[in-house]
Amino acid sequence: MAKNVTLKDVARHAEVSYQTVSKVIRGQMQVTPEVRARIDAAIDALGYRPNSAAQSLRLQASHLLGYSWQQDRQNQISPILQQFQHSMVECAEDLGYHILLFPQRPNKDLYSTYAALVETRRVDGFILSSIEYDDPRLPIIDRLKVPAVCFGRSSEDMSLPYVDIDGRAGIAEAVRHLIAEGHQRIAILAWPETSRVGTERLNGYWDAMAGANLPVDAAWVIRGAGESDYGYVAASQLLALPHDRRPTAIVTLLDIIAVGVMRAIADQGLQVGRDVAVTGFDDMPAVHYIKPGVTTLRQPVWEVGQLVIDMLVGLLKGEPLAHQHVLLPPELIVRESSQREALAQPNQ
Amino acid sequence: MAKNVTLKDVARHAEVSYQTVSKVIRGQMQVTPEVRARIDAAIDALGYRPNSAAQSLRLQASHLLGYSWQQDRQNQISPILQQFQHSMVECAEDLGYHILLFPQRPNKDLYSTYAALVETRRVDGFILSSIEYDDPRLPIIDRLKVPAVCFGRSSEDMSLPYVDIDGRAGIAEAVRHLIAEGHQRIAILAWPETSRVGTERLNGYWDAMAGANLPVDAAWVIRGAGESDYGYVAASQLLALPHDRRPTAIVTLLDIIAVGVMRAIADQGLQVGRDVAVTGFDDMPAVHYIKPGVTTLRQPVWEVGQLVIDMLVGLLKGEPLAHQHVLLPPELIVRESSQREALAQPNQ
DNA sequence: TTGTATGCGTTATCAT
DNA sequence: ATGATAACGCATACAA
């Protein structure tokens, strides 16, 4: 490691006082072009960089943002959160901030985890993702009075600023697309009531069905958890309904679940798209190789990450937020799985 | 945000000098139990936590470790790297460190990215993952003379400390397993020669085949890139060989590729496991739902993360490394795809 | 055992 | 326009 080059070294080299250098560097002072050039040359020659610890101490700001993510049962991070992390990191750097990762131990006191980071002044604020009902982190953030912005919301009137995907609007659009394709008996594989995201999306289904004055058979709304297996089992159940009640389209809340549904349809000797339409959610790269292609809803995650950081940094600078809560609509991507006219695909 | 509680506040409350508090806190001083109790009470009452910026400035150490990851073409992080990140974060916290994320912009000067972090003293060291041949980061780290430990290696005799998975040993074990299952004509879908990891794993294949004195038909060793599609195409090619040259087992370097291979086998009217054995790599959760189950090699990623951090922190403390280079063997997980006796599975 | 003095590198307030 | 002085909070060599 090279020796520290300090402000004083630069000042000595440029033959000015170090306070002058400090001010000139950040444009708080006008000097003669000649002096300015001497200082720039000195900085360049010595390779000076301000010491971030000293800056943090002086400015009472670490320029670090704490982020802790959640894995699902399979120890996996959703592609959504991966991209979210990436976009945050880039946007933060553009604003002079960095992301600090910290663990979320299952058996450790959550409060002390956050408190330690705040009280040691290690981070200036937090980003929270995967917010659910009664999220234990929310009261903690509130109690610590630390700036924070969430990706996701626990309810409409959350006190914390958040950016979220409008899953309700997304599913509604998917259902309207299916209706436009001529479907009337549309089923949905929802999530348990404890899932905020799932409930939100299910509402989109009700919206669209009601908007088109289509009746909903109680059997068409299934709640469950799991991945491909959930889709397979639930779809098999739907396809076993009497013909006049059997849905011709099945909406799912996740691409992987849609894959299970498609397998169930094929196993019944039916053809996905032509006989039964299917839609997913997330546009997961992992299912891109599935044939037929899965109609899905792509979340604008990149924008979410940028917005979350923008908002948090704004908060830290004391700027009032333009929007306390932002809802971004997902984009419907139509592929073969929801089209009757799609070309037949040889392999499943 | 609550007001700062400093050492002096604690000292005033405990009626001692603040230097005494400082020393007592970190056990550098013996005091009467009575004084000790007063100090503890004060810390507790005021909720004192040492200011990390002040500590960093004083100790010339940020206790931050820089980590930047790489995404694949599909903007995805491999499950391996996800788990790696997680294990690092937990282990780092146990040692009083945190992970700082920084972006790897494709078109930005790589050197300045690292230099900025080092010269501002923002991080004490780096963790590098996804090392390949001629990795541009290696000379940078070398030039900056900053402590760093890698997950992965570009060559055997790398100057930087590293922890890596012994892919060669892993593939060799998989091949020996296939041989034990009675296979003799074993093919492998390798990666391009530019892939260090791929070359390494391919060597394991040669090791095992040579070790069993089995001849290798040149047509059995295919090099290519891609995911499921690569597996499908390459396997179709292998299965089109004359019967006496057609492999009865196909080794792949990735579970997803194995899935493509299995589809090709099924499309030929053959049965995976009984007619042609298949093995993958990584034990990816995403393919857990595939039937028949994919025999694969699970990487001990958690251990890698722990080791990498242990080594880097040791380096920062000036401790000599017990092992400069560590190679961890993957674990063979045998499932139906490589067993002739496996129960027949109804759905693909 | 306890307290004093100094510096880590920066920013900011005041003089000049 | 420039420079002396203080302060941010902590750790430590040294003196008492």
XYZ file of C-alpha atoms (C1' of nucleotides) in Angstrom:
728
model
C 0.000 0.000 0.000
C 1.312 3.393 -1.002
C 1.821 6.082 1.606
C -0.953 8.508 2.272
C -0.918 11.654 0.224
C -2.637 14.351 2.216
C -3.921 17.805 1.606
C -0.808 19.198 3.244
C 1.452 17.358 0.855
C -0.422 18.877 -2.046
C -0.256 22.322 -0.454
C 3.462 22.079 0.084
C 3.966 20.981 -3.495
C 1.798 23.808 -4.829
C 3.225 26.308 -2.346
C -0.084 27.358 -0.871
C -1.743 26.607 2.411
C -3.616 23.343 2.641
C -6.877 25.063 3.478
C -6.687 26.817 0.181
C -6.284 23.521 -1.589
C -9.273 22.124 0.243
C -11.505 24.967 -0.771
C -10.292 25.147 -4.326
C -10.845 21.440 -4.808
C -14.488 21.714 -4.131
C -15.026 25.011 -5.825
C -15.601 27.015 -2.679
C -12.997 29.533 -3.644
C -11.826 31.525 -6.628
C -8.090 31.741 -7.138
C -5.906 33.090 -9.880
C -5.633 30.692 -12.810
C -1.945 30.435 -12.093
C -2.501 29.160 -8.550
C -5.268 26.936 -9.742
C -2.905 25.330 -12.232
C -0.232 24.835 -9.580
C -2.709 23.052 -7.343
C -4.033 20.852 -10.131
C -0.499 19.944 -11.099
C 0.355 19.050 -7.510
C -2.735 16.873 -7.138
C -1.870 15.147 -10.338
C 1.790 14.710 -9.567
C 1.212 13.296 -6.110
C -1.933 11.392 -6.972
C -3.887 12.986 -4.184
C -7.284 11.640 -3.150
C -9.195 12.874 -0.145
C -9.254 10.352 2.666
C -12.794 9.114 3.026
C -12.554 8.355 6.727
C -11.460 11.901 7.452
C -14.239 13.227 5.286
C -16.779 11.027 6.971
C -15.631 12.141 10.383
C -15.703 15.765 9.482
C -18.894 15.751 7.466
C -20.738 13.355 9.725
C -21.683 11.283 6.727
C -20.235 7.965 5.623
C -21.720 8.030 2.137
C -22.505 4.395 2.672
C -25.957 2.898 2.212
C -26.853 -0.287 4.036
C -28.552 -3.061 2.139
C -29.506 -6.523 3.232
C -31.339 -8.874 0.961
C -33.404 -11.973 1.452
C -33.028 -15.358 -0.093
C -35.890 -17.660 -0.816
C -36.212 -21.167 0.603
C -33.866 -22.528 -2.007
C -31.128 -20.188 -0.908
C -31.659 -18.315 -4.123
C -31.959 -14.658 -4.853
C -34.599 -13.873 -7.392
C -33.319 -12.482 -10.668
C -35.331 -9.421 -9.796
C -33.324 -8.713 -6.694
C -30.082 -9.406 -8.492
C -30.790 -6.773 -11.043
C -32.049 -4.471 -8.335
C -28.759 -4.781 -6.509
C -26.831 -4.099 -9.666
C -28.758 -1.010 -10.602
C -28.487 0.357 -7.080
C -24.739 -0.086 -7.014
C -24.282 1.782 -10.265
C -26.637 4.587 -9.437
C -25.159 4.993 -5.968
C -21.676 5.363 -7.353
C -22.845 8.047 -9.727
C -24.040 9.974 -6.705
C -20.897 9.401 -4.657
C -22.303 6.623 -2.524
C -21.563 2.959 -2.025
C -23.642 0.023 -0.965
C -22.679 -1.789 2.203
C -23.947 -5.330 2.573
C -24.880 -6.678 5.948
C -26.260 -10.027 6.974
C -29.734 -10.787 8.146
C -29.174 -13.553 10.655
C -32.296 -15.559 11.312
C -31.696 -15.984 15.024
C -30.047 -12.702 15.853
C -31.721 -9.642 17.232
C -32.788 -7.663 14.209
C -32.859 -4.384 16.046
C -29.269 -4.533 17.189
C -28.150 -5.371 13.677
C -29.601 -2.149 12.344
C -28.802 -0.117 15.430
C -25.144 -1.070 15.312
C -24.845 0.176 11.748
C -26.630 3.418 12.544
C -25.091 4.243 15.901
C -21.555 3.618 14.788
C -22.372 5.951 11.907
C -21.319 3.295 9.472
C -24.189 3.925 7.113
C -26.183 7.045 6.325
C -29.343 5.197 5.435
C -30.893 1.925 4.445
C -32.504 0.295 1.485
C -35.056 -2.380 2.254
C -36.345 -4.931 -0.199
C -38.905 -7.715 -0.051
C -41.251 -5.855 2.279
C -44.168 -7.905 3.492
C -47.071 -7.472 5.907
C -45.931 -6.723 9.448
C -42.369 -6.493 8.304
C -40.303 -6.412 11.509
C -37.809 -4.009 9.950
C -40.297 -1.202 9.537
C -40.724 -0.343 13.242
C -36.970 -0.670 13.685
C -36.211 1.873 10.984
C -38.864 4.101 12.416
C -37.449 3.879 15.912
C -33.907 4.549 14.751
C -35.104 7.558 12.810
C -32.720 6.714 10.011
C -33.459 7.592 6.383
C -34.618 4.594 4.399
C -36.350 3.799 1.141
C -38.038 0.531 0.291
C -38.373 -1.578 -2.792
C -41.886 -2.815 -2.209
C -44.588 -1.811 0.200
C -46.477 -3.457 2.996
C -49.561 -1.352 2.493
C -50.713 1.625 0.494
C -50.261 4.100 3.285
C -46.817 3.153 4.430
C -44.900 5.795 6.316
C -41.616 4.955 4.620
C -40.938 6.118 1.065
C -41.071 3.291 -1.414
C -40.840 2.348 -5.048
C -42.795 -0.655 -6.137
C -43.984 -2.543 -9.139
C -47.674 -2.204 -9.813
C -48.420 -5.911 -9.850
C -52.120 -5.208 -9.774
C -51.976 -3.207 -12.980
C -49.671 -5.807 -14.501
C -51.915 -8.787 -13.860
C -54.901 -6.746 -14.959
C -53.173 -6.079 -18.246
C -52.340 -9.739 -18.692
C -55.943 -10.711 -18.043
C -57.205 -8.079 -20.461
C -54.813 -9.467 -23.036
C -56.266 -12.929 -22.518
C -59.765 -11.547 -22.810
C -58.785 -9.828 -26.042
C -57.532 -13.199 -27.257
C -61.052 -14.470 -26.775
C -60.799 -16.098 -23.376
C -63.639 -15.892 -20.917
C -62.986 -18.641 -18.414
C -59.732 -17.415 -16.895
C -58.188 -18.975 -13.808
C -55.443 -17.659 -11.593
C -52.910 -19.403 -9.394
C -52.485 -16.931 -6.572
C -50.398 -16.972 -3.432
C -51.385 -17.350 0.208
C -53.194 -14.443 1.815
C -50.109 -13.662 3.837
C -48.383 -12.523 0.686
C -48.774 -8.824 0.130
C -47.463 -9.078 -3.395
C -49.754 -11.991 -4.162
C -52.834 -10.250 -2.856
C -51.995 -7.160 -4.846
C -51.649 -9.117 -8.053
C -54.805 -11.074 -7.411
C -56.631 -7.782 -7.161
C -55.539 -7.051 -10.695
C -57.284 -10.219 -11.768
C -60.522 -9.145 -10.102
C -60.192 -5.709 -11.636
C -59.906 -7.008 -15.161
C -62.556 -9.682 -14.829
C -64.993 -7.221 -13.323
C -64.058 -4.624 -15.916
C -65.032 -7.028 -18.651
C -68.139 -8.168 -16.806
C -66.889 -11.734 -16.785
C -68.152 -14.023 -14.051
C -65.545 -15.760 -11.923
C -66.035 -19.352 -10.870
C -64.737 -19.811 -7.317
C -62.791 -22.843 -8.478
C -60.724 -20.662 -10.767
C -58.976 -18.836 -7.983
C -56.448 -21.082 -6.347
C -54.067 -20.085 -3.613
C -50.893 -21.942 -2.962
C -47.165 -21.772 -2.624
C -44.275 -23.393 -4.401
C -42.704 -23.258 -7.766
C -43.123 -25.495 -10.763
C -44.764 -28.217 -8.687
C -47.423 -25.859 -7.423
C -48.217 -24.926 -11.008
C -48.401 -28.544 -12.091
C -50.705 -29.672 -9.322
C -52.985 -26.660 -9.403
C -53.311 -26.724 -13.185
C -54.119 -30.441 -13.158
C -56.876 -29.637 -10.725
C -58.246 -26.887 -12.973
C -58.148 -29.079 -16.059
C -60.093 -31.748 -14.219
C -63.106 -29.432 -13.938
C -66.208 -30.207 -16.026
C -65.811 -28.930 -19.560
C -68.124 -25.981 -19.217
C -66.269 -24.801 -16.131
C -62.782 -25.625 -17.283
C -60.678 -22.485 -17.770
C -59.191 -21.797 -21.191
C -56.532 -19.573 -19.725
C -54.452 -19.763 -16.580
C -52.723 -16.749 -15.081
C -49.790 -17.346 -12.758
C -47.725 -15.020 -10.608
C -44.346 -16.424 -11.551
C -42.736 -17.777 -14.716
C -41.585 -20.919 -12.963
C -45.103 -21.650 -11.874
C -46.234 -21.104 -15.462
C -43.747 -23.744 -16.559
C -45.377 -26.252 -14.228
C -48.773 -25.320 -15.607
C -47.540 -25.848 -19.139
C -46.270 -29.281 -18.260
C -49.641 -30.182 -16.799
C -51.402 -28.989 -19.945
C -49.101 -31.038 -22.164
C -49.573 -34.088 -19.956
C -53.339 -33.820 -20.528
C -52.718 -34.025 -24.245
C -53.616 -30.401 -24.699
C -51.570 -27.749 -26.431
C -50.385 -24.659 -24.630
C -51.594 -21.550 -26.384
C -54.070 -23.194 -28.700
C -56.076 -25.060 -26.075
C -55.119 -23.357 -22.868
C -53.330 -20.021 -22.601
C -50.782 -19.438 -19.863
C -49.084 -16.325 -18.510
C -46.206 -15.913 -16.072
C -44.522 -13.066 -14.265
C -40.955 -11.702 -14.087
C -39.626 -12.660 -17.532
C -37.058 -14.854 -15.885
C -34.055 -15.601 -18.091
C -34.086 -19.147 -16.737
C -37.283 -19.928 -18.637
C -36.315 -18.240 -21.877
C -35.393 -21.586 -23.360
C -38.815 -23.070 -22.667
C -40.976 -23.782 -25.707
C -43.472 -22.401 -26.340
C -42.312 -19.026 -25.098
C -44.014 -17.860 -21.941
C -46.098 -14.711 -22.084
C -45.053 -12.740 -19.056
C -44.762 -9.409 -17.270
C -41.349 -7.829 -17.139
C -40.654 -5.684 -14.116
C -38.744 -2.447 -14.696
C -36.325 -3.361 -11.950
C -33.493 -1.244 -13.224
C -35.596 1.862 -12.906
C -36.650 0.798 -9.428
C -33.036 0.592 -8.273
C -32.205 3.985 -9.726
C -35.256 5.579 -8.180
C -34.713 4.075 -4.764
C -31.171 5.398 -4.635
C -32.155 8.762 -6.039
C -34.803 9.105 -3.379
C -32.595 7.973 -0.522
C -29.728 10.252 -1.500
C -32.182 13.097 -1.899
C -33.448 12.405 1.594
C -29.909 12.454 2.940
C -29.307 15.800 1.342
C -32.395 17.102 3.003
C -34.239 17.580 -0.233
C -37.966 17.036 -0.101
C -39.097 14.043 -2.136
C -40.977 14.738 -5.321
C -42.953 11.557 -4.743
C -43.061 9.732 -1.455
C -44.450 6.637 -3.123
C -43.808 5.532 -6.687
C -45.560 2.731 -8.529
C -44.047 1.434 -11.767
C -46.115 -0.668 -14.175
C -44.679 -3.920 -15.497
C -44.502 -4.489 -19.219
C -46.542 -7.224 -20.850
C -44.480 -9.448 -23.119
C -46.640 -11.567 -25.354
C -45.203 -14.893 -26.473
C -46.677 -18.115 -27.795
C -48.103 -19.425 -24.540
C -51.029 -17.035 -24.705
C -51.664 -17.007 -28.437
C -53.940 -19.371 -30.303
C -52.319 -18.569 -33.631
C -48.784 -19.346 -32.525
C -46.762 -21.740 -34.631
C -46.726 -25.242 -33.266
C -43.499 -26.052 -31.514
C -42.042 -29.565 -31.872
C -40.446 -30.038 -28.451
C -41.993 -29.106 -25.195
C -31.118 10.574 13.898
C -30.128 10.654 17.507
C -27.279 12.823 18.658
C -23.814 11.389 18.757
C -22.805 9.805 22.006
C -19.044 10.041 22.320
C -16.395 8.620 24.513
C -16.330 11.883 26.438
C -20.023 11.663 27.203
C -19.505 8.220 28.621
C -16.504 9.385 30.608
C -18.394 12.302 32.079
C -21.263 10.033 33.036
C -18.890 7.504 34.610
C -16.742 10.209 36.173
C -13.483 9.076 34.642
C -11.389 10.435 31.828
C -12.433 9.476 28.347
C -9.105 7.820 27.620
C -9.745 5.453 30.455
C -13.052 4.509 28.942
C -11.368 3.915 25.607
C -8.815 1.550 27.055
C -11.229 -0.269 29.309
C -13.621 -0.884 26.428
C -11.106 -2.843 24.517
C -9.565 -4.591 27.469
C -6.265 -2.764 27.337
C -6.537 -1.777 30.936
C -7.434 -3.250 34.299
C -9.580 -1.108 36.553
C -11.300 -1.702 39.844
C -14.557 -3.596 39.428
C -16.337 -0.609 40.795
C -15.014 1.690 38.064
C -15.613 -0.973 35.455
C -19.237 -1.160 36.546
C -19.622 2.607 36.389
C -18.291 2.640 32.853
C -20.478 -0.212 31.698
C -23.477 1.471 33.228
C -22.678 4.702 31.451
C -22.234 2.981 28.111
C -25.509 1.246 28.618
C -27.366 4.302 29.797
C -26.185 6.503 26.971
C -26.173 3.786 24.311
C -22.626 4.487 23.343
C -21.093 3.034 20.167
C -17.680 3.970 18.867
C -17.844 6.120 15.774
C -16.550 4.064 12.875
C -15.274 7.013 10.866
C -13.161 8.185 13.783
C -11.882 4.671 14.295
C -11.066 4.310 10.628
C -9.195 7.574 10.600
C -7.239 6.734 13.688
C -6.527 3.114 12.850
C -5.927 3.704 9.171
C -8.328 0.910 8.383
C -11.879 1.124 7.109
C -12.778 -2.458 7.890
C -14.470 -2.510 4.527
C -13.783 -5.092 1.848
C -14.462 -4.245 -1.781
C -16.331 -6.734 -3.907
C -17.529 -6.436 -7.452
C -19.205 -9.308 -9.203
C -19.887 -10.238 -12.766
C -23.152 -11.087 -14.421
C -23.457 -13.433 -17.329
C -24.874 -12.497 -20.702
C -28.401 -12.896 -19.435
C -27.829 -10.359 -16.701
C -27.878 -13.194 -14.254
C -25.650 -13.983 -11.357
C -24.965 -17.654 -11.022
C -26.397 -19.269 -7.927
C -22.812 -20.007 -7.042
C -21.893 -16.371 -6.817
C -25.060 -15.573 -4.939
C -24.207 -18.006 -2.230
C -20.627 -16.848 -2.294
C -21.721 -13.304 -1.627
C -23.944 -14.409 1.206
C -21.289 -16.467 2.936
C -18.759 -13.668 2.595
C -21.084 -11.128 4.129
C -21.771 -13.316 7.135
C -18.185 -14.308 7.695
C -16.980 -10.737 7.273
C -19.374 -9.495 9.906
C -18.148 -12.097 12.340
C -14.676 -10.663 11.905
C -15.757 -7.049 12.209
C -15.743 -6.311 8.508
C -18.327 -5.360 5.933
C -18.578 -5.870 2.216
C -18.701 -2.814 0.004
C -20.161 -3.286 -3.462
C -18.806 -1.331 -6.363
C -19.730 -1.370 -10.016
C -17.774 -2.849 -12.850
C -18.639 -0.569 -15.717
C -17.858 -2.106 -19.066
C -16.630 1.071 -20.684
C -14.968 2.752 -17.735
C -11.314 2.659 -16.864
C -10.945 -0.353 -14.644
C -7.801 0.927 -12.995
C -9.303 4.152 -11.767
C -12.251 2.269 -10.325
C -9.986 0.245 -8.096
C -7.515 3.038 -7.480
C -10.230 5.383 -6.273
C -11.359 2.880 -3.684
C -7.838 2.214 -2.495
C -6.458 5.730 -2.517
C -9.383 7.238 -0.694
C -8.857 4.461 1.837
C -12.421 3.416 1.407
C -11.599 -0.276 1.444
C -8.837 -2.244 3.092
C -8.750 -4.956 0.477
C -10.566 -6.659 -2.344
C -12.255 -9.904 -3.125
C -12.214 -10.952 -6.756
C -14.442 -13.591 -8.280
C -14.790 -15.108 -11.740
C -11.083 -14.964 -12.518
C -10.205 -15.933 -16.060
C -7.088 -16.046 -18.223
C -5.439 -12.655 -18.572
C -7.832 -11.153 -16.120
C -7.292 -7.381 -16.376
C -7.881 -6.950 -12.663
C -4.850 -8.948 -11.639
C -2.174 -6.469 -12.777
C -4.235 -3.657 -11.304
C -4.348 -5.244 -7.867
C -0.684 -5.963 -8.156
C 0.165 -2.412 -9.073
C -1.941 -0.968 -6.295
C -0.280 -3.289 -3.818
C -3.560 -3.794 -2.048
C -4.394 -7.013 -0.223
C -6.760 -9.206 -2.215
C -7.970 -12.771 -2.299
C -9.625 -14.460 -5.259
C -12.400 -16.952 -5.687
C -10.973 -18.808 -8.643
C -7.604 -18.813 -10.299
C -6.239 -17.923 -13.681
C -3.394 -20.382 -13.442
C -1.812 -22.716 -10.937
C 0.985 -20.396 -10.036
C -0.949 -17.216 -9.500
C 0.684 -14.579 -7.363
C -2.545 -13.659 -5.596
C -3.922 -15.917 -2.871
C -6.985 -17.800 -3.989
C -9.579 -20.336 -3.040
C -11.043 -22.397 -5.817
C -13.160 -25.403 -6.549
C -11.245 -28.364 -7.855
C -13.298 -28.835 -10.989
C -10.768 -31.250 -12.367
C -11.145 -33.572 -9.404
C -14.908 -33.126 -9.557
C -15.326 -34.095 -13.182
C -12.880 -36.948 -12.694
C -15.062 -38.250 -9.905
C -18.177 -37.956 -12.048
C -16.503 -39.866 -14.865
C -15.308 -42.564 -12.489
C -18.856 -42.853 -11.213
C -20.080 -43.363 -14.778
C -17.388 -45.955 -15.372
C -18.448 -47.730 -12.209
C -21.979 -47.743 -13.579
C -20.636 -49.731 -16.496
C -20.121 -46.950 -19.056
C -17.143 -47.022 -21.388
C -18.052 -44.643 -24.201
C -18.271 -41.395 -22.291
C -18.582 -38.029 -24.006
C -18.092 -34.564 -22.586
C -19.517 -31.202 -23.566
C -16.686 -28.866 -22.722
C -16.259 -25.138 -23.048
C -14.112 -23.065 -25.380
C -10.375 -23.129 -24.801
C -10.526 -19.575 -23.529
C -12.344 -20.798 -20.452
C -9.944 -21.548 -17.644
C -12.644 -23.293 -15.653
C -13.682 -25.341 -18.665
C -10.163 -26.452 -19.477
C -9.608 -27.432 -15.880
C -12.728 -29.551 -15.798
C -11.954 -31.147 -19.126
C -8.629 -32.253 -17.682
C -10.555 -34.173 -15.068
C -12.239 -36.080 -17.854
C -8.904 -36.993 -19.401
C -7.591 -37.998 -15.993
C -10.407 -40.409 -15.322
C -10.543 -41.896 -18.808
C -6.801 -42.431 -18.834
C -6.923 -43.765 -15.307
C -9.367 -46.434 -16.409
C -7.482 -47.103 -19.620
C -10.510 -46.168 -21.660
C -9.938 -44.930 -25.194
C -11.430 -41.591 -26.102
C -13.004 -41.054 -29.505
C -12.220 -37.540 -30.726
C -15.899 -37.044 -31.521
C -16.765 -37.412 -27.847
C -15.075 -34.213 -26.811
C -17.131 -31.262 -27.909
C -16.375 -27.657 -27.152
C -19.028 -25.006 -27.207
C -20.813 -22.284 -25.347
C -24.364 -21.652 -24.340
C -26.855 -23.109 -21.999
C -29.631 -25.577 -22.598
C -29.490 -25.074 -26.367
C -25.815 -25.963 -26.497
C -26.575 -29.164 -24.654
C -29.428 -30.020 -26.988
C -27.497 -29.475 -30.183
C -24.291 -31.125 -29.044
C -26.083 -34.137 -27.628
C -28.080 -34.590 -30.829
C -24.791 -34.630 -32.666
C -23.380 -37.274 -30.320
C -26.463 -39.450 -30.585
C -26.214 -39.334 -34.361
C -22.885 -41.180 -34.259
C -22.764 -44.786 -35.497
C -23.942 -47.198 -32.841
C -20.532 -48.537 -31.951
C -19.198 -45.036 -31.456
C -22.244 -43.538 -29.823
C -21.562 -42.569 -26.199
C -23.660 -44.141 -23.468
C -22.900 -41.316 -21.095
C -22.574 -37.574 -21.524
C -20.766 -35.373 -19.040
C -21.602 -31.677 -19.013
C -20.105 -28.752 -17.141
C -23.376 -27.180 -16.096
C -26.763 -28.432 -14.934
C -28.580 -26.288 -17.456
C -26.575 -27.815 -20.260
C -27.410 -31.246 -18.872
C -31.073 -30.351 -19.134
C -30.657 -29.655 -22.839
C -28.874 -32.961 -23.251
C -31.701 -34.767 -21.510
C -34.234 -33.186 -23.823
C -32.237 -34.330 -26.833
C -32.076 -37.862 -25.470
C -35.802 -37.942 -24.881
C -36.452 -36.556 -28.364
C -34.487 -39.485 -29.794
C -36.877 -41.839 -28.066
C -34.224 -42.857 -25.590
C -34.470 -42.843 -21.847
C -32.179 -40.781 -19.695
C -30.316 -42.936 -17.208
C -31.243 -46.293 -18.709
C -30.035 -45.636 -22.255
C -27.783 -42.636 -21.864
C -26.431 -41.316 -18.590
C -26.050 -37.585 -18.027
C -24.240 -35.515 -15.418
C -24.302 -31.807 -14.704
C -22.444 -29.370 -12.487
C -23.399 -26.907 -9.735
C -26.509 -28.577 -8.330
C -28.528 -25.579 -9.376
C -31.794 -25.209 -7.480
C -33.438 -24.144 -10.728
C -33.176 -27.681 -12.121
C -34.260 -29.474 -8.974
C -37.716 -29.873 -10.397
C -36.471 -31.614 -13.518
C -37.301 -35.312 -13.850
C -35.324 -37.483 -13.773
C -33.105 -35.864 -11.199
C -29.778 -34.665 -12.553
C -26.623 -36.230 -11.175
C -24.358 -33.316 -10.465
C -21.395 -31.865 -8.578
C -22.169 -29.521 -5.742
C -19.595 -26.861 -5.102
C -18.793 -26.098 -1.448
C -19.346 -22.417 -2.070
C -20.158 -21.557 1.494
C -16.782 -22.767 2.599
C -15.144 -20.832 -0.207
C -16.696 -17.588 0.991
C -15.634 -18.196 4.555
C -12.116 -19.081 3.543
C -11.698 -16.120 1.231
C -12.692 -13.720 3.978
C -10.638 -15.494 6.598
C -7.600 -15.258 4.386
C -8.132 -11.634 3.435
C -8.700 -10.537 7.011
C -5.661 -12.515 8.074
C -3.661 -10.717 5.430
C -4.903 -7.367 6.694
C -3.849 -8.250 10.194
C -0.429 -9.080 8.901
C -0.748 -12.743 9.716
C 1.036 -15.089 7.340
C -1.360 -17.279 5.374
C -1.457 -20.927 6.309
C -2.158 -21.737 2.682
C -1.649 -19.303 -0.145
C -3.780 -21.391 -2.482
C -6.663 -23.595 -1.450
C -8.495 -26.093 -3.652
C -11.819 -27.487 -2.464
C -13.295 -30.609 -4.060
C -16.915 -30.579 -5.194
C -19.287 -33.245 -3.924
C -20.807 -35.761 -6.307
C -24.554 -36.029 -5.954
C -25.915 -39.092 -7.689
C -29.465 -38.891 -8.979
C -31.476 -40.797 -11.564
C -29.896 -39.286 -14.662
C -26.798 -41.430 -14.277
C -28.314 -44.622 -12.966
C -29.589 -47.472 -15.092
C -31.650 -48.905 -12.258
C -33.504 -45.715 -11.461
C -37.271 -45.871 -11.295
C -38.919 -44.753 -14.490
C -40.340 -41.263 -14.257
C -43.619 -40.528 -16.011
C -43.120 -36.878 -17.010
C -40.018 -35.463 -18.588
C -4.021 2.497 37.848
C -5.362 7.017 35.959
C -4.834 11.252 33.270
C -2.262 14.416 29.568
C -0.925 15.479 25.048
C -0.857 14.595 20.283
C -2.250 13.228 15.725
C -5.159 10.707 12.104
C -6.929 14.140 7.410
C -10.433 16.822 6.560
C -13.643 20.961 6.666
C -15.114 25.367 8.383
C -14.874 29.683 10.888
C -12.676 33.244 11.449
C -9.246 36.547 11.038
C -5.852 39.037 7.955
C -7.399 35.969 -1.818
C -5.028 33.561 1.784
C -3.674 31.493 6.228
C -4.034 30.376 11.340
C -7.024 27.754 14.504
C -10.476 24.658 15.974
C -13.183 20.560 15.722
C -14.916 15.848 14.164
C -14.149 11.121 17.746
C -10.864 8.006 18.795
C -6.351 5.637 20.150
C -1.950 5.679 22.168
C 2.718 6.956 23.836
C 3.932 8.981 27.771
C 3.766 11.207 32.203
C 1.874 11.175 36.888
